[in-house]
Short mmCIF file of C-alpha atoms in Angstrom, two decimals:
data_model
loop_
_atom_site.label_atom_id
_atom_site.label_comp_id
_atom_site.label_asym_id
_atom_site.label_seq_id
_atom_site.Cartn_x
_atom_site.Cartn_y
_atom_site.Cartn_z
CA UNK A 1 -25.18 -36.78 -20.08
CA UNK A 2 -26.76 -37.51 -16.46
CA UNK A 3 -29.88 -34.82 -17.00
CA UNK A 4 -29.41 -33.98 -13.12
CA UNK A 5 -25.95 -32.24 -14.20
CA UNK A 6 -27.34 -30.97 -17.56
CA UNK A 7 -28.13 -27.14 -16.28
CA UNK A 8 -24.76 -27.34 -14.42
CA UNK A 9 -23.63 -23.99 -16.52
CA UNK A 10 -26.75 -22.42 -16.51
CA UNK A 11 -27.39 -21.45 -13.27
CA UNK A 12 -27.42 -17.78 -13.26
CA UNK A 13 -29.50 -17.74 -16.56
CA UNK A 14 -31.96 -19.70 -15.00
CA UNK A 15 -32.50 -17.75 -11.69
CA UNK A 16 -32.59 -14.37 -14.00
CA UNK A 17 -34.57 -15.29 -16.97
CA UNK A 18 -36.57 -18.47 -16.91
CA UNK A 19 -40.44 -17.58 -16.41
CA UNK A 20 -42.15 -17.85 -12.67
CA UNK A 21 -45.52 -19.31 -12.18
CA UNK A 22 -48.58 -17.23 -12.13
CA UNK A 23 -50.46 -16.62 -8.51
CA UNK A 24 -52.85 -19.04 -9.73
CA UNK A 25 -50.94 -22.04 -9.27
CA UNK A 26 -51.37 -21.67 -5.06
CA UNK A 27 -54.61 -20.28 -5.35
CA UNK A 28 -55.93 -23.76 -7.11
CA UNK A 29 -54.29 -25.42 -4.40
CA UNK A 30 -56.40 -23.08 -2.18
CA UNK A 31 -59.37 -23.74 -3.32
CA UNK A 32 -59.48 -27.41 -4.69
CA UNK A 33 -56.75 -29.11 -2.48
CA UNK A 34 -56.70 -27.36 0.89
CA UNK A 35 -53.51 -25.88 0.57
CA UNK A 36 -52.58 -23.32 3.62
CA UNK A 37 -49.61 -22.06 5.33
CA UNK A 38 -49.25 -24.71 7.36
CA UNK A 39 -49.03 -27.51 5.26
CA UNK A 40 -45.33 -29.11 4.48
CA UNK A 41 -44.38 -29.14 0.81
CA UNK A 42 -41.71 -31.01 -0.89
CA UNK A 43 -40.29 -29.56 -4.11
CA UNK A 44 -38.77 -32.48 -5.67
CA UNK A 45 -36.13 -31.22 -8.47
CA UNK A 46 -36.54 -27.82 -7.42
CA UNK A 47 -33.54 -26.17 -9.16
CA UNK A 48 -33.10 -23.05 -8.49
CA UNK A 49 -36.63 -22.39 -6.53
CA UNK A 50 -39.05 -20.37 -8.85
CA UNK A 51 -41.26 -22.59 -7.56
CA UNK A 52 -40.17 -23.48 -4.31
CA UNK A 53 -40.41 -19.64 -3.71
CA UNK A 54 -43.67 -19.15 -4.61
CA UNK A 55 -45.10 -21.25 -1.64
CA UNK A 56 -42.58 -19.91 0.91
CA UNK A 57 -44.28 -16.80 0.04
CA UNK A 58 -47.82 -18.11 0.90
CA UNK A 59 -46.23 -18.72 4.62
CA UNK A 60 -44.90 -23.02 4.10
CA UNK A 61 -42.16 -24.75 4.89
CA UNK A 62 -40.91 -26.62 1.80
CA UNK A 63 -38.65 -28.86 1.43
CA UNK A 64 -36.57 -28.33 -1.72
CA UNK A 65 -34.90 -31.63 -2.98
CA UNK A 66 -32.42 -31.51 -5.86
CA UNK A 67 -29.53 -33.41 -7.41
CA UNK A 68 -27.60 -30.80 -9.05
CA UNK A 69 -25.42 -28.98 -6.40
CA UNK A 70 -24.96 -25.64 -8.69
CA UNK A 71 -28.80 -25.73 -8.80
CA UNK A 72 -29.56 -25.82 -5.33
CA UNK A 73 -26.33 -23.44 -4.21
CA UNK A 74 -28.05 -21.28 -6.14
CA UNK A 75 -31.31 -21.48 -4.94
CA UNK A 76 -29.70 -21.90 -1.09
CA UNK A 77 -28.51 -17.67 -2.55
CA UNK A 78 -31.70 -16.76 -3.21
CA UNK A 79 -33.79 -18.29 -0.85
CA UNK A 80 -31.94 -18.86 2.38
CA UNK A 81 -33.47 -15.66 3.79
CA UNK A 82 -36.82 -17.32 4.08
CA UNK A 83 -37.31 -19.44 7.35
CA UNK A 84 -39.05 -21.97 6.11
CA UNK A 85 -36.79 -22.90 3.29
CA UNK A 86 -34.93 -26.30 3.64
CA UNK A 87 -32.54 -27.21 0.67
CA UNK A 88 -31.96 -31.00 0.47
CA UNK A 89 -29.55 -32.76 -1.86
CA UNK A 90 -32.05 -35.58 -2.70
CA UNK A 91 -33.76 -36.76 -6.33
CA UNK A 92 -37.41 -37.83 -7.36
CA UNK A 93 -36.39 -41.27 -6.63
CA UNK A 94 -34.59 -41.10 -3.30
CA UNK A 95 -35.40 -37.84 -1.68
CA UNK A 96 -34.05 -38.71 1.67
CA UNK A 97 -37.17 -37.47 3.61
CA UNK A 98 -38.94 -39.59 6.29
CA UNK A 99 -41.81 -41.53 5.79
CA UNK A 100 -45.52 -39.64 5.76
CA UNK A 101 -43.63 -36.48 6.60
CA UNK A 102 -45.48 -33.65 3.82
CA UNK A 103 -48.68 -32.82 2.63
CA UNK A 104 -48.00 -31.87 -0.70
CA UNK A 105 -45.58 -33.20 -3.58
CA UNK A 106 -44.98 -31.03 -6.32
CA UNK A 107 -42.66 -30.51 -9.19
CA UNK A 108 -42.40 -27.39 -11.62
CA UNK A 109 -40.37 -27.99 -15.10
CA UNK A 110 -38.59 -30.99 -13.90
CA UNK A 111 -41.07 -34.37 -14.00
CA UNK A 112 -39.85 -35.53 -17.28
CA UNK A 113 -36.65 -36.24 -15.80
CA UNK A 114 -37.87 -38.66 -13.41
CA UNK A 115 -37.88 -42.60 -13.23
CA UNK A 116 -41.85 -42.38 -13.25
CA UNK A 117 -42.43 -45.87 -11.33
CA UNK A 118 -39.50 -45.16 -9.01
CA UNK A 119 -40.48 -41.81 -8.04
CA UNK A 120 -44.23 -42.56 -7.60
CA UNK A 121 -43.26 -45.12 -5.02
CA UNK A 122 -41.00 -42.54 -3.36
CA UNK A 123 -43.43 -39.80 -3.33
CA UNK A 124 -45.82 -42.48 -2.09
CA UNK A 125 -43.60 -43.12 1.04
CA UNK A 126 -43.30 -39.58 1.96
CA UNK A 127 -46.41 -38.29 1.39
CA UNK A 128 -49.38 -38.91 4.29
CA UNK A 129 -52.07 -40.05 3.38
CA UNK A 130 -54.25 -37.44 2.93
CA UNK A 131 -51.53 -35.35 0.69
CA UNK A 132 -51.46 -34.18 -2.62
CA UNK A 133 -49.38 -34.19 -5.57
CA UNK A 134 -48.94 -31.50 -8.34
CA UNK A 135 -46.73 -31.42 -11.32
CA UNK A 136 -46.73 -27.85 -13.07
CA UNK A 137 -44.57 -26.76 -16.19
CA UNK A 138 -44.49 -23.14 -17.88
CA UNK A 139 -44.95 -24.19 -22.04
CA UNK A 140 -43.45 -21.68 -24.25
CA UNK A 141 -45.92 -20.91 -27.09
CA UNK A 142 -44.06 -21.54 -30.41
CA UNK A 143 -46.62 -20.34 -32.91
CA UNK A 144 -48.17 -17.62 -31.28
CA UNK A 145 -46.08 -14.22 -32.44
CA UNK A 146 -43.45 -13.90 -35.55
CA UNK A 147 -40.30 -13.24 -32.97
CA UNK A 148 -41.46 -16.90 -31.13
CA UNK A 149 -41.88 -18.65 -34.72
CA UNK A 150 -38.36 -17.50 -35.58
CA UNK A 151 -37.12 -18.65 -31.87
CA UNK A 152 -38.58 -22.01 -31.88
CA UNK A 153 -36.86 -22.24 -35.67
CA UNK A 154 -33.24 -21.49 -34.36
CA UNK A 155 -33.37 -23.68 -31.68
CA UNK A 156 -34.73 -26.33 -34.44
CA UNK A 157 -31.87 -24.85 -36.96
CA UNK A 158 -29.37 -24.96 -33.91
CA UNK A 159 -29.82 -26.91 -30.79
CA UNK A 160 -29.00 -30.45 -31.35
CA UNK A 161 -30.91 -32.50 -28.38
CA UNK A 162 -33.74 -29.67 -29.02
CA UNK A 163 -36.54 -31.87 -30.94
CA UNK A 164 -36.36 -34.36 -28.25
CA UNK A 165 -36.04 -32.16 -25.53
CA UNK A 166 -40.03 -31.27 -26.69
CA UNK A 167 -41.65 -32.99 -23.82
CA UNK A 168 -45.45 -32.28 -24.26
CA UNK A 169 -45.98 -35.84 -25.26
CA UNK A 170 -43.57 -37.44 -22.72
CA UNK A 171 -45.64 -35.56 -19.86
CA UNK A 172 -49.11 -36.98 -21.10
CA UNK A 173 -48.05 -40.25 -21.04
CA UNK A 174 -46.12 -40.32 -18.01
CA UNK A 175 -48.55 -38.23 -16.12
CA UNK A 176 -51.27 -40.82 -16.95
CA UNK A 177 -48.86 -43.45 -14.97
CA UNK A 178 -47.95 -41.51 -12.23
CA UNK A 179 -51.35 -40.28 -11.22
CA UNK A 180 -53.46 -43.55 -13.00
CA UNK A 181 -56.45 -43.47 -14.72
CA UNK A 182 -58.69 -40.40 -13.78
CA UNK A 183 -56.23 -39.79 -11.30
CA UNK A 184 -55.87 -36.26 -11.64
CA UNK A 185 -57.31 -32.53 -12.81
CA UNK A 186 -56.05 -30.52 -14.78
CA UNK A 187 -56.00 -26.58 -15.75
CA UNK A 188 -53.93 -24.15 -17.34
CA UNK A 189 -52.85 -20.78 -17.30
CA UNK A 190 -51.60 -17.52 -19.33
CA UNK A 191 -48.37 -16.10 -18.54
CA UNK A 192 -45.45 -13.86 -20.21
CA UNK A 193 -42.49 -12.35 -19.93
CA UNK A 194 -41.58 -9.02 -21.47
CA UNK A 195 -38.17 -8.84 -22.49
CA UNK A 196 -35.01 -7.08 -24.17
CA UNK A 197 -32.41 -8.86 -25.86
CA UNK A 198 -29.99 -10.17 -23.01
CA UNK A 199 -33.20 -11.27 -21.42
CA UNK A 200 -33.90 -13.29 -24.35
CA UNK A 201 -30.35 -14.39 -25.19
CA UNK A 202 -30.64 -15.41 -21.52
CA UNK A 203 -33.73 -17.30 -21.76
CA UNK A 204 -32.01 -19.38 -24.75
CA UNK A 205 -29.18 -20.30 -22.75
CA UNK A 206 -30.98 -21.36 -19.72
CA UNK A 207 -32.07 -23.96 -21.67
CA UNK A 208 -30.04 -27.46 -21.44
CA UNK A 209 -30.52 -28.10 -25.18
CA UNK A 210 -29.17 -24.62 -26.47
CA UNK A 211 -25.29 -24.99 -27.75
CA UNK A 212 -23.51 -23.09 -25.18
CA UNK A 213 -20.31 -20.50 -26.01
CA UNK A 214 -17.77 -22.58 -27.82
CA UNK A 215 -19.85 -24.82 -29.86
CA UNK A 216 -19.74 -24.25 -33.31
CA UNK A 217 -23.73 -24.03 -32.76
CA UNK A 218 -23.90 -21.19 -30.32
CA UNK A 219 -22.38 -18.34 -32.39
CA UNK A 220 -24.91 -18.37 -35.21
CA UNK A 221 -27.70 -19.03 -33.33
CA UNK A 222 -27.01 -15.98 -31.21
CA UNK A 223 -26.69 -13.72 -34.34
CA UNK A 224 -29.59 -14.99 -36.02
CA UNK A 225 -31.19 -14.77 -32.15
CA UNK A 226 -30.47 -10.96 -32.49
CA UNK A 227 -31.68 -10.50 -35.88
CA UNK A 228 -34.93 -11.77 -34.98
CA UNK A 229 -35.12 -9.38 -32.27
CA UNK A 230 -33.92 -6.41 -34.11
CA UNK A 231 -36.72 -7.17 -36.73
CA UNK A 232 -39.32 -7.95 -34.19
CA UNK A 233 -39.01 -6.01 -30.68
CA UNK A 234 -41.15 -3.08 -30.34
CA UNK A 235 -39.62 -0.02 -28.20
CA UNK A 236 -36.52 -2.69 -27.55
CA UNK A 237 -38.56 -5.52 -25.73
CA UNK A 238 -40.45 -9.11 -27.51
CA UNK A 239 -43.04 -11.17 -25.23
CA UNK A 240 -42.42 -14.33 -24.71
CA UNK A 241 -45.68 -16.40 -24.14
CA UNK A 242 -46.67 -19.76 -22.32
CA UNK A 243 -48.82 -21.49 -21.18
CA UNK A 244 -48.63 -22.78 -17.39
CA UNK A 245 -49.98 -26.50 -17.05
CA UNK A 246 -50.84 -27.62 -13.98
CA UNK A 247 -51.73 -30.95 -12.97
CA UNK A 248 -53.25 -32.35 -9.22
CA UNK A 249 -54.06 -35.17 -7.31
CA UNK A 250 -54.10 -37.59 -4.72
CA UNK A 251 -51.68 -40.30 -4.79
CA UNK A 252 -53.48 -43.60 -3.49
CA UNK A 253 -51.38 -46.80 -3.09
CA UNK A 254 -52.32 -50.07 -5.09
CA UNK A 255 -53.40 -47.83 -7.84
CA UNK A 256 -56.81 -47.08 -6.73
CA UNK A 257 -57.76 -42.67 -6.81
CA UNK A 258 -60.38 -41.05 -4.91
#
């Protein structure tokens, strides 16, 4: 499947029940990159604008580019109160902004989709030259509680494209080419979600890997979903855990970093 249509379905799951990003994300951009209202941001695969939303709150204009039209009609719903939002059909490779038009690049959950060399000389073409880039992804914790232990083990048990879909490794390597050698900081964040059961059956289905209502998948997985709720929830709600890893830097042309 073309990964820009794979969350075609999921649209409403996603806006209600995938994780935000913690306030720290723009305050590190505050403090270490220079980040303030007026800067322009470009939100390349924004989706459905968790991200996108947290810097229209700190006062920018951003320029959310995505391929998947359910994705951004549903963050146009959402977001099209804000003034400075700017939905763009566009992708990492071909974004369709002018040249040296933003200050910063950045890109929550969706860099592993991206043709890394492609969209590095994109981003490179848009961004001036004293921008920024960021890449940020929320990381569920698998190990960490005995309701996420039995979660990651469904979708194991369950979700077909699930054990690749496990990108951890994929955004190590590729980050290491996008930014080059020393190219970048990182740090990383705590973050939850407290949750009942349709917020976790929610959760699951945002997901492009989970089998979706009529796959033969999707009906046990949501029963032994609810059992592991039922055996784990306290007062009706589980927390779901992750950890938010962000990544910044300048992108310098030729290869070479400050």
């Amino acid at each position: 499947m073309d990964p820009t249509q794979r969350f075609s379905t999921r649209v409403d799951n996603y806006i209600k029940y995938r994780p935000h990003y913690p306030r720290e994300v723009i305050d590190t951009l505050v403090l270490k990159c220079g980040l303030t209202s007026a800067c322009l941001i470009a939100d390349i695969g924004s989706g459905s604008g968790a991200l996108t939303e947290a810097f229209l709150r700190h006062g920018n204009r951003v320029f959310a580019v995505e391929p998947n039209r359910e994705m951004r009609k549903g963050a146009e719903r959402l977001l099209g109160h804000y003034s400075g939002f700017c939905s763009i059909e566009g992708r990492a490779e071909s974004t369709s902004l002018p040249e040296k038009s933003v200050d910063f690049l950045v890109s929550g959950q969706a860099f592993h989709w991206f043709d890394v060399a492609r969209a590095r000389c994109e981003f490179l073409r848009i961004l001036r030259p004293s921008g920024w880039a960021m890449i940020v992804w929320n990381e569920r914790e698998y190990e960490t509680t005995p309701f996420l232990i039995a979660y990651d083990r469904l979708l194991q048990q369950y979700a077909i494209d699930y054990a690749r879909a496990k990108h951890k490794s994929v955004y190590e390597h590729s980050l290491g080419d996008f930014f080059g050698p020393s190219g970048y900081s990182e740090i990383a964040f705590r973050y939850q979600q407290n949750m009942d059961f349709e917020g976790v059956k929610g959760r699951m289905l945002s997901s492009s890997y989970t089998p979706e209502l009529g796959h033969p998948n999707h009906d046990p997985l949501m029963a032994g979903l609810l059992e592991a709720f039922q055996a784990n929830a306290a007062n009706g709600i589980v927390t779901m855990d992750y950890i938010t890893r962000m990544y910044y830097g300048r992108l310098i042309d030729g290869g070479q970093h400050e």
